[in-house]
Short mmCIF file of C-alpha atoms and ligand atoms in Angstrom, two decimals:
data_model
loop_
_atom_site.label_atom_id
_atom_site.label_comp_id
_atom_site.label_asym_id
_atom_site.label_seq_id
_atom_site.Cartn_x
_atom_site.Cartn_y
_atom_site.Cartn_z
CA UNK U 1 0.00 0.00 0.00
CA UNK U 2 1.35 3.45 -0.97
CA UNK U 3 1.49 6.11 1.73
CA UNK U 4 -1.92 7.61 2.38
CA UNK U 5 -1.17 11.33 2.51
CA UNK U 6 -3.96 13.22 4.24
CA UNK U 7 -1.84 16.19 5.35
CA UNK U 8 -3.42 18.50 2.79
CA UNK U 9 -4.87 18.66 -0.71
CA UNK U 10 -1.76 20.72 -1.55
CA UNK U 11 0.18 17.44 -1.81
CA UNK U 12 -1.69 16.42 -4.97
CA UNK U 13 0.37 15.69 -8.09
CA UNK U 14 -0.50 16.82 -11.62
CA UNK U 15 -2.50 14.38 -13.76
CA UNK U 16 -1.19 12.85 -17.00
CA UNK U 17 -3.26 15.28 -19.07
CA UNK U 18 -1.83 18.20 -17.10
CA UNK U 19 1.69 16.95 -17.77
CA UNK U 20 0.91 16.67 -21.51
CA UNK U 21 -0.64 20.15 -21.57
CA UNK U 22 2.45 21.55 -19.83
CA UNK U 23 4.75 20.07 -22.47
CA UNK U 24 2.79 21.43 -25.43
CA UNK U 25 1.73 24.84 -24.04
CA UNK U 26 2.12 27.96 -26.21
CA UNK U 27 4.27 30.39 -24.26
CA UNK U 28 5.23 34.07 -24.12
CA UNK U 29 6.29 36.70 -21.59
CA UNK U 30 3.43 37.22 -19.15
CA UNK U 31 4.88 40.42 -17.68
CA UNK U 32 4.25 41.79 -21.21
CA UNK U 33 0.83 40.01 -21.06
CA UNK U 34 1.97 37.96 -24.07
CA UNK U 35 1.63 34.42 -22.76
CA UNK U 36 -1.32 33.02 -24.73
CA UNK U 37 -1.91 30.14 -22.31
CA UNK U 38 -2.05 32.46 -19.31
CA UNK U 39 -4.38 34.78 -21.19
CA UNK U 40 -6.66 31.80 -21.95
CA UNK U 41 -6.66 30.65 -18.30
CA UNK U 42 -7.39 34.16 -17.02
CA UNK U 43 -10.26 34.64 -19.49
CA UNK U 44 -11.69 31.26 -18.62
CA UNK U 45 -11.47 31.93 -14.88
CA UNK U 46 -13.08 35.38 -15.17
CA UNK U 47 -16.00 33.89 -17.12
CA UNK U 48 -16.41 31.00 -14.66
CA UNK U 49 -16.64 33.43 -11.73
CA UNK U 50 -18.78 36.05 -13.51
CA UNK U 51 -16.06 38.72 -13.35
CA UNK U 52 -14.45 41.03 -15.95
CA UNK U 53 -10.87 39.90 -15.49
CA UNK U 54 -8.49 37.55 -13.68
CA UNK U 55 -4.82 37.29 -12.71
CA UNK U 56 -2.67 34.22 -12.08
CA UNK U 57 -0.38 34.36 -9.03
CA UNK U 58 2.04 31.79 -7.60
CA UNK U 59 0.08 30.92 -4.43
CA UNK U 60 -3.10 31.33 -2.41
CA UNK U 61 -1.13 33.49 -0.01
CA UNK U 62 -0.16 35.91 -2.76
CA UNK U 63 -3.72 35.85 -4.16
CA UNK U 64 -5.09 37.08 -0.82
CA UNK U 65 -2.22 39.51 -0.32
CA UNK U 66 -2.57 41.27 -3.70
CA UNK U 67 -6.36 41.39 -3.21
CA UNK U 68 -6.22 42.91 0.26
CA UNK U 69 -3.51 45.38 -0.79
CA UNK U 70 -5.54 46.42 -3.84
CA UNK U 71 -8.63 47.07 -1.70
CA UNK U 72 -6.96 48.62 1.36
CA UNK U 73 -4.62 51.59 1.83
CA UNK U 74 -2.04 51.46 4.64
CA UNK U 75 -3.60 52.00 8.06
CA UNK U 76 -7.07 50.93 6.98
CA UNK U 77 -8.89 47.95 8.42
CA UNK U 78 -10.18 44.65 7.04
CA UNK U 79 -13.03 42.90 8.86
CA UNK U 80 -12.49 39.14 8.85
CA UNK U 81 -13.10 36.01 10.90
CA UNK U 82 -10.82 35.12 13.80
CA UNK U 83 -10.19 31.75 12.13
CA UNK U 84 -9.59 33.19 8.65
CA UNK U 85 -6.55 31.78 6.87
CA UNK U 86 -5.50 35.34 6.00
CA UNK U 87 -5.45 36.17 9.71
CA UNK U 88 -4.13 32.91 11.22
CA UNK U 89 -1.58 32.03 8.54
CA UNK U 90 -0.03 33.75 5.51
CA UNK U 91 2.79 35.04 7.77
CA UNK U 92 0.78 38.11 8.75
CA UNK U 93 1.45 39.45 5.24
CA UNK U 94 -1.42 41.93 5.08
CA UNK U 95 -0.01 43.72 8.15
CA UNK U 96 3.67 43.16 7.34
CA UNK U 97 3.58 44.26 3.70
CA UNK U 98 0.39 46.31 3.46
CA UNK U 99 0.09 47.96 6.88
CA UNK U 100 -3.50 46.67 6.91
CA UNK U 101 -5.10 46.28 10.32
CA UNK U 102 -7.08 43.05 10.82
CA UNK U 103 -10.33 43.50 12.76
CA UNK U 104 -11.31 39.97 13.70
CA UNK U 105 -14.82 38.80 14.59
CA UNK U 106 -15.83 35.38 15.87
CA UNK U 107 -16.05 32.67 13.24
CA UNK U 108 -18.75 30.12 14.01
CA UNK U 109 -18.11 26.41 13.37
CA UNK U 110 -19.81 26.70 9.96
CA UNK U 111 -17.39 29.41 8.82
CA UNK U 112 -19.89 32.25 9.09
CA UNK U 113 -19.56 35.48 11.06
CA UNK U 114 -22.66 37.08 12.61
CA UNK U 115 -23.85 39.66 10.01
CA UNK U 116 -24.97 42.03 12.80
CA UNK U 117 -21.46 41.94 14.25
CA UNK U 118 -20.04 42.83 10.84
CA UNK U 119 -22.41 45.79 10.57
CA UNK U 120 -21.48 46.93 14.09
CA UNK U 121 -17.74 46.57 13.38
CA UNK U 122 -17.81 49.06 10.50
CA UNK U 123 -16.01 52.14 11.81
CA UNK U 124 -17.76 55.49 12.01
CA UNK U 125 -16.00 58.45 10.40
CA UNK U 126 -13.85 59.58 13.34
CA UNK U 127 -10.12 60.43 13.33
CA UNK U 128 -9.51 58.13 16.30
CA UNK U 129 -10.32 54.98 14.35
CA UNK U 130 -8.77 53.22 11.43
CA UNK U 131 -11.07 53.40 8.41
CA UNK U 132 -12.82 50.17 7.44
CA UNK U 133 -11.85 49.29 3.86
CA UNK U 134 -12.85 45.66 3.26
CA UNK U 135 -14.89 42.67 4.46
CA UNK U 136 -13.22 39.27 3.98
CA UNK U 137 -14.90 35.85 3.90
CA UNK U 138 -13.46 32.34 3.34
CA UNK U 139 -15.21 29.62 1.31
CA UNK U 140 -14.90 26.74 2.02
CA UNK U 141 -13.62 27.62 5.48
CA UNK U 142 -10.44 25.67 6.20
CA UNK U 143 -10.24 25.86 10.01
CA UNK U 144 -14.05 25.74 10.39
CA UNK U 145 -14.31 22.11 9.27
CA UNK U 146 -14.08 22.93 5.55
CA UNK U 147 -17.58 24.39 5.79
CA UNK U 148 -19.11 25.82 2.62
CA UNK U 149 -20.72 29.29 2.82
CA UNK U 150 -24.05 29.49 0.97
CA UNK U 151 -25.02 32.09 -1.62
CA UNK U 152 -27.73 33.38 0.73
CA UNK U 153 -25.17 34.08 3.46
CA UNK U 154 -22.63 35.59 1.06
CA UNK U 155 -25.24 37.90 -0.47
CA UNK U 156 -26.33 39.03 3.00
CA UNK U 157 -22.75 40.13 3.68
CA UNK U 158 -22.52 41.74 0.23
CA UNK U 159 -25.65 43.78 1.10
CA UNK U 160 -23.94 45.00 4.29
CA UNK U 161 -20.89 45.85 2.17
CA UNK U 162 -23.02 47.82 -0.29
CA UNK U 163 -24.81 49.70 2.49
CA UNK U 164 -21.43 50.78 3.88
CA UNK U 165 -19.68 51.21 0.50
CA UNK U 166 -17.28 48.37 1.35
CA UNK U 167 -15.94 45.75 -1.06
CA UNK U 168 -16.23 42.05 -0.16
CA UNK U 169 -13.36 39.66 -0.96
CA UNK U 170 -13.67 35.88 -0.74
CA UNK U 171 -10.65 33.70 -0.04
CA UNK U 172 -11.93 30.89 -2.21
CA UNK U 173 -8.83 28.69 -2.01
CA UNK U 174 -11.31 25.76 -1.96
CA UNK U 175 -14.37 27.43 -3.47
CA UNK U 176 -14.84 24.59 -5.97
CA UNK U 177 -15.24 22.25 -2.99
CA UNK U 178 -17.89 24.62 -1.64
CA UNK U 179 -19.74 24.79 -4.97
CA UNK U 180 -19.66 21.00 -5.44
CA UNK U 181 -20.89 20.41 -1.88
CA UNK U 182 -23.71 22.92 -2.30
CA UNK U 183 -24.56 21.55 -5.77
CA UNK U 184 -24.16 24.94 -7.37
CA UNK U 185 -21.62 26.86 -9.48
CA UNK U 186 -18.81 29.12 -8.34
CA UNK U 187 -20.43 31.92 -10.38
CA UNK U 188 -23.61 31.58 -8.35
CA UNK U 189 -21.59 31.92 -5.14
CA UNK U 190 -19.42 34.83 -6.24
CA UNK U 191 -21.25 36.92 -8.84
CA UNK U 192 -22.11 39.60 -6.27
CA UNK U 193 -18.80 39.81 -4.37
CA UNK U 194 -16.17 42.35 -5.40
CA UNK U 195 -13.29 39.90 -5.72
CA UNK U 196 -12.51 36.23 -5.22
CA UNK U 197 -9.31 34.21 -5.21
CA UNK U 198 -9.09 30.45 -5.80
CA UNK U 199 -6.33 27.84 -5.79
CA UNK U 200 -5.44 25.56 -8.68
CA UNK U 201 -2.93 23.67 -6.58
CA UNK U 202 -5.20 22.22 -3.88
CA UNK U 203 -8.07 19.82 -4.69
CA UNK U 204 -7.79 20.64 -8.40
CA UNK U 205 -4.31 19.05 -8.29
CA UNK U 206 -2.18 21.54 -10.26
CA UNK U 207 1.49 21.78 -9.33
CA UNK U 208 1.42 25.56 -8.73
CA UNK U 209 -0.93 28.51 -8.97
CA UNK U 210 -3.87 30.53 -7.76
CA UNK U 211 -6.10 33.05 -9.55
CA UNK U 212 -7.71 36.33 -8.47
CA UNK U 213 -10.93 37.48 -10.22
CA UNK U 214 -12.62 40.89 -10.15
CA UNK U 215 -13.28 44.03 -12.20
CA UNK U 216 -10.80 45.02 -14.93
CA UNK U 217 -9.75 48.02 -12.80
CA UNK U 218 -9.18 45.87 -9.70
CA UNK U 219 -7.19 43.26 -11.64
CA UNK U 220 -4.99 46.00 -13.19
CA UNK U 221 -4.20 47.13 -9.63
CA UNK U 222 -3.43 43.58 -8.44
CA UNK U 223 -1.16 43.13 -11.47
CA UNK U 224 0.96 46.10 -10.40
CA UNK U 225 1.08 44.88 -6.78
CA UNK U 226 1.98 41.34 -7.90
CA UNK U 227 4.94 42.82 -9.85
CA UNK U 228 6.04 44.77 -6.78
CA UNK U 229 5.94 41.63 -4.66
CA UNK U 230 8.12 39.80 -7.18
CA UNK U 231 5.29 37.65 -8.48
CA UNK U 232 5.40 38.77 -12.13
CA UNK U 233 6.26 35.55 -13.94
CA UNK U 234 7.54 35.13 -17.49
CA UNK U 235 6.71 31.97 -19.51
CA UNK U 236 4.38 30.76 -16.78
CA UNK U 237 1.98 29.37 -19.37
CA UNK U 238 3.48 26.03 -18.30
CA UNK U 239 1.54 26.53 -15.07
CA UNK U 240 -1.57 27.96 -16.72
CA UNK U 241 -1.73 24.96 -19.07
CA UNK U 242 -2.25 22.68 -16.08
CA UNK U 243 -4.74 25.20 -14.69
CA UNK U 244 -6.89 25.00 -17.82
CA UNK U 245 -6.96 21.21 -17.57
CA UNK U 246 -7.91 21.55 -13.90
CA UNK U 247 -10.89 23.76 -14.70
CA UNK U 248 -11.98 21.42 -17.52
CA UNK U 249 -11.44 18.07 -15.84
CA UNK U 250 -10.97 18.23 -12.09
CA UNK U 251 -14.00 19.96 -10.59
CA UNK U 252 -16.59 17.18 -10.66
CA UNK U 253 -14.18 14.67 -9.17
CA UNK U 254 -14.09 16.68 -5.92
CA UNK U 255 -17.29 14.73 -5.14
CA UNK U 256 -15.05 11.68 -4.65
CA UNK U 257 -12.91 13.57 -2.13
CA UNK U 258 -16.07 14.59 -0.27
CA UNK U 259 -17.43 11.04 -0.23
CA UNK U 260 -14.07 9.78 1.04
CA UNK U 261 -14.03 12.47 3.75
CA UNK U 262 -17.53 11.48 4.84
CA UNK U 263 -16.61 7.80 5.10
CA UNK U 264 -13.38 8.62 6.90
CA UNK U 265 -15.22 10.88 9.35
CA UNK U 266 -17.93 8.32 10.10
CA UNK U 267 -15.38 5.54 10.57
CA UNK U 268 -13.23 7.64 12.87
CA UNK U 269 -16.17 8.85 14.93
CA UNK U 270 -17.02 5.20 15.64
CA UNK U 271 -13.57 4.61 17.20
CA UNK U 272 -13.43 4.84 20.99
CA UNK U 273 -11.33 7.86 21.97
CA UNK U 274 -11.92 9.83 18.78
CA UNK U 275 -14.72 12.23 17.86
CA UNK U 276 -15.68 14.04 14.67
CA UNK U 277 -18.38 16.72 14.31
CA UNK U 278 -20.16 14.72 11.61
CA UNK U 279 -22.77 17.44 11.16
CA UNK U 280 -20.01 19.73 9.87
CA UNK U 281 -18.20 17.43 7.45
CA UNK U 282 -19.46 18.61 4.06
CA UNK U 283 -16.34 18.90 1.92
CA UNK U 284 -12.85 17.34 2.05
CA UNK U 285 -11.58 18.43 5.48
CA UNK U 286 -11.99 16.31 8.62
CA UNK U 287 -11.01 17.57 12.08
CA UNK U 288 -10.68 14.81 14.67
CA UNK U 289 -10.83 15.47 18.42
CA UNK U 290 -9.01 13.21 20.88
CA UNK U 291 -11.62 12.80 23.59
CA UNK U 292 -9.57 11.18 26.32
CA UNK U 293 -6.05 11.90 27.44
CA UNK U 294 -4.42 8.54 26.80
CA UNK U 295 -2.58 9.86 23.71
CA UNK U 296 -1.55 13.25 22.47
CA UNK U 297 -1.92 14.18 18.79
CA UNK U 298 1.82 14.09 18.09
CA UNK U 299 2.00 10.46 19.29
CA UNK U 300 -0.91 9.52 17.05
CA UNK U 301 0.69 11.26 14.06
CA UNK U 302 4.03 9.46 14.66
CA UNK U 303 2.40 6.04 15.13
CA UNK U 304 0.28 6.38 12.00
CA UNK U 305 3.22 7.62 9.92
CA UNK U 306 4.91 4.28 10.70
CA UNK U 307 1.82 2.57 9.27
CA UNK U 308 1.93 4.62 6.07
CA UNK U 309 -0.74 7.19 6.94
CA UNK U 310 0.14 10.88 7.16
CA UNK U 311 -1.88 13.73 8.67
CA UNK U 312 -1.26 16.75 10.88
CA UNK U 313 -1.75 17.49 14.58
CA UNK U 314 -3.32 20.94 14.67
CA UNK U 315 -3.86 21.60 18.36
CA UNK U 316 -3.44 20.01 21.79
CA UNK U 317 -6.30 17.55 21.16
CA UNK U 318 -6.90 17.85 17.45
CA UNK U 319 -5.89 16.19 14.18
CA UNK U 320 -6.62 17.35 10.61
CA UNK U 321 -7.10 15.08 7.61
CA UNK U 322 -7.75 16.33 4.08
CA UNK U 323 -8.90 13.97 1.36
CA UNK U 324 -7.48 14.56 -2.10
CA UNK U 325 -6.95 13.07 -5.56
CA UNK U 326 -3.99 11.00 -4.34
CA UNK U 327 -6.14 9.04 -1.87
CA UNK U 328 -8.38 6.21 -3.06
CA UNK U 329 -11.16 4.43 -1.18
CA UNK U 330 -8.69 1.70 -0.12
CA UNK U 331 -6.50 4.38 1.47
CA UNK U 332 -9.47 5.38 3.60
CA UNK U 333 -10.01 1.72 4.59
CA UNK U 334 -6.33 1.38 5.50
CA UNK U 335 -6.46 4.58 7.61
CA UNK U 336 -9.55 3.38 9.48
CA UNK U 337 -8.05 -0.06 10.09
CA UNK U 338 -4.79 1.34 11.44
CA UNK U 339 -6.50 3.93 13.66
CA UNK U 340 -8.87 1.27 15.05
CA UNK U 341 -5.97 -1.06 15.87
CA UNK U 342 -3.96 1.75 17.46
CA UNK U 343 -6.79 2.99 19.66
CA UNK U 344 -7.90 -0.56 20.59
CA UNK U 345 -4.36 -1.25 21.81
CA UNK U 346 -4.00 2.01 23.70
CA UNK U 347 -7.38 2.24 25.45
N1 LIG Z 1 -3.75 26.24 3.38
C1 LIG Z 1 -2.81 25.20 3.68
C2 LIG Z 1 -1.92 25.58 4.87
O1 LIG Z 1 -1.45 26.86 4.76
C3 LIG Z 1 -2.64 25.47 6.18
C4 LIG Z 1 -3.53 23.90 3.94
O2 LIG Z 1 -2.85 22.87 3.93
O3 LIG Z 1 -4.75 23.91 4.14
N2 LIG Z 1 -6.45 30.22 1.91
C5 LIG Z 1 -6.83 29.07 2.47
C6 LIG Z 1 -8.23 28.90 2.92
C7 LIG Z 1 -5.91 28.02 2.62
O4 LIG Z 1 -6.30 26.89 3.20
C8 LIG Z 1 -4.59 28.19 2.16
C9 LIG Z 1 -3.55 27.11 2.31
C10 LIG Z 1 -4.24 29.42 1.57
C11 LIG Z 1 -5.21 30.42 1.46
C12 LIG Z 1 -2.85 29.71 1.09
O5 LIG Z 1 -2.50 28.97 -0.01
P1 LIG Z 1 -0.96 28.71 -0.43
O6 LIG Z 1 -0.48 27.60 0.46
O7 LIG Z 1 -1.04 28.34 -1.86
O8 LIG Z 1 -0.21 29.97 -0.23
#
């Protein structure tokens, strides 16, 4: 049995058709906007998300960074969840490189933030306060059990944004997972938000790349910021070629990752000593709680690594597993078998 790698969907490898597309891609200099494959990917992405334009960037981190920097001047504030990836991870880039002040509000387990709290957090016009410049959401929400945000919720936040003349950005690193889980399209979820970023290199299995979508004016601004951050790439059509294949061939198969996550979650929840919030498992991310103190997460991770199963400890009592295109149904069976044996022997 090959290693079952559940550390993240970022570990996915490009498919054969991606590798072929990479080899035969038409290329040019993308800083001159002359790479035909990148231009095709960006046009395709903009259309898929119902936006005027799009921009490829090297990572999800840079996608969020260029978006926040394009929306927010130095010293202004972004309202976002206290479990947002942009707040918890990304090396504090929005503050470090943009001087943008994060105003965090409680994220519920389903990834939402109370709309009334968002409304109340918008700063009045007063020299003492930073000015609010942006509302940020995350869909699906990584730390909140991979929960998908619905169109109804997103549009409610967009309405608050409009009332207060504030743009809304979605970190949609896994927005295709959200759309597949909600049986809708990404366009349906994002047509009313100001900007959205998504990752090609997570569940969609590309080697590298993320894309930002928004108005032509916004994308022109992100292009300049990307250059300033050193993210202007040259013949990066080799990456875009895989991205086009991903958008054509890899979206529907996310259903398999979700089915595997569901089975994994149910199997784990049945093991004595482990608990999963089954009501919250809707996409490809499974958080597992250790409910007694016989083992700590690092011990579990080390023991399972020896049995060919990899995942992360993400807190004093918590593990994270992410299903992905490199994990088949038999990998889920193997994981459940090994965890059952381990916890039977240690209880
Ligand atoms: N998430 C990674 C790690 O950084 C935790 C993972 O394994 O889940 N937004 C969201 C919602 C993300 O989950 C991630 C990556 C990013 C942005 C950043 O993407 P990259 O890693 O491409 O910079």
